Amino acid sequence: MFRLKEHSTNVKTELIAGMTTFLTMVYIVVVNPIILSDAGVPLDQVFMATIISAVIGTLWMSLCANYPIAIAPGMGLNAYFTYAVVLASDGKIDYLTAFAAVFVAGIIFILLSLTPLREKLITAIPKNLKHAITAGIGLFIAFLGLRMAKVVVASDSNLVMLGDLTSPGVLLTLFGLLITVILMVRNINGALFIGMVVTGIVAVLTNQLHIDKVVALPHLPEGILIWNPIEAIGQVISYGLYGVVFSFILVTLFDTTGTMVGVAKQAGLMKDEKLPRARQALLADSVATTVGSMFGTSPTTAFVESSSGVAVGGRTGLTSLTVAVLFIVASFFGPLVGAISGVAAITSPTLIIVGTLMIGSVKEIEWSKFDEAFPAFLIILIMPLTSSIATGIAFGFIIYPILKIVKGEAKKVHPMLYIFAILFAFQLLFLPH
């Protein structure tokens, strides 16, 4: 079913890859409820909504597209939902109204995914920008790993600085990183996953991982929140949430597309710079966004942490099927999952190492051509500095056609790039992001 031999993989490798991806992204089932609870959404509601949307999107990616890419509510989008939409309205917009906007955005997203638009976008992205997206995502997730583990921390004078290397969490991260790097150098299969297991054991022995309760029955305290499209559209019109819907669509569109291109290139699944079965793959996050909003979570996206599973050999939908099954299991182990994902040192080394693997794409960029190199450099630079894949892509997409016009090569730029350059400029200048 998953054509394992064709992709030079096997069941054991795919299962380990799925477990690795799950462990590097499972933090979302804890972080997402914490962020959305600031908007007033009950923690238990968001916990289950997060899992439901992740399972539906990832299963779709597995069974319909056969890709090792996992779907879940996106970081950044959840913060935008809470702080820029609900809390910034000074009580005028509650979380139910905001979920109506997400629901409408999801429906529009499904319609867009059924058209050739999203599929054509992948072929429209210039080759050098695709390599830059992969490299930028690598830096972004490596920086995320360093931040989560507090190896780097905030600084008033210089934005970021080195953290306290003597703190137990940082020491455990460095230990986990060293162990995992040694396993990688020795070419041990499943090195990233084994590294996380060893780090987890040490975390228990050093009292950094405390497991008080293991099992709890999953439940949705408020049931289904949104289900009527007409009522949801009415709320968007009544509150004038057009800009909010547009922002959700634009950011999710490029977050997912950029991540899919980056991870697919890392896995060697791109063919002639095209993504096979693109439409099936691109429907995954739009369906998950729509369903997720019904139960109570912000928009979903393809997770960059999927690259950790690809790094240990994941190449097919069996990897993402494993992720989906583990999310279902996780719904019964909320307290245990919360405890494990609360120790950043267990997963941070994996993110840092995957960043190392993905940054290799920079060697494919034509650095000798400044009109190609500078937009690529902007993408790589801005992604980690803004902690946003979409913002990095936005800057690259805006400057690329400008440089081509100046050089007299305007006709070499795909018409869609001009359209998205204008849309991105509008979003960056006039809409919250």
GROMACS .gro file of C-alpha atoms in nm, residues 145 147-150 169 172-173 339-349:
model
   19
  145GLY     CA    1   1.555   2.361   1.972
  147ARG     CA    2   1.548   2.824   2.259
  148MET     CA    3   1.328   2.548   2.399
  149ALA     CA    4   1.625   2.404   2.592
  150LYS     CA    5   1.736   2.755   2.704
  169GLY     CA    6   1.817   2.146   3.173
  172LEU     CA    7   2.086   1.746   2.994
  173THR     CA    8   2.038   1.901   2.646
  339ALA     CA    9   0.536   1.541   3.143
  340ILE     CA   10   0.762   1.423   2.859
  341SER     CA   11   0.701   1.721   2.632
  342GLY     CA   12   0.763   1.949   2.929
  343VAL     CA   13   1.131   1.846   2.930
  344ALA     CA   14   1.275   2.029   2.629
  345ALA     CA   15   1.612   1.856   2.663
  346ILE     CA   16   1.458   1.529   2.536
  347THR     CA   17   1.358   1.666   2.193
  348SER     CA   18   1.581   1.972   2.144
  349PRO     CA   19   1.894   1.776   2.035
   0.00000   0.00000   0.00000
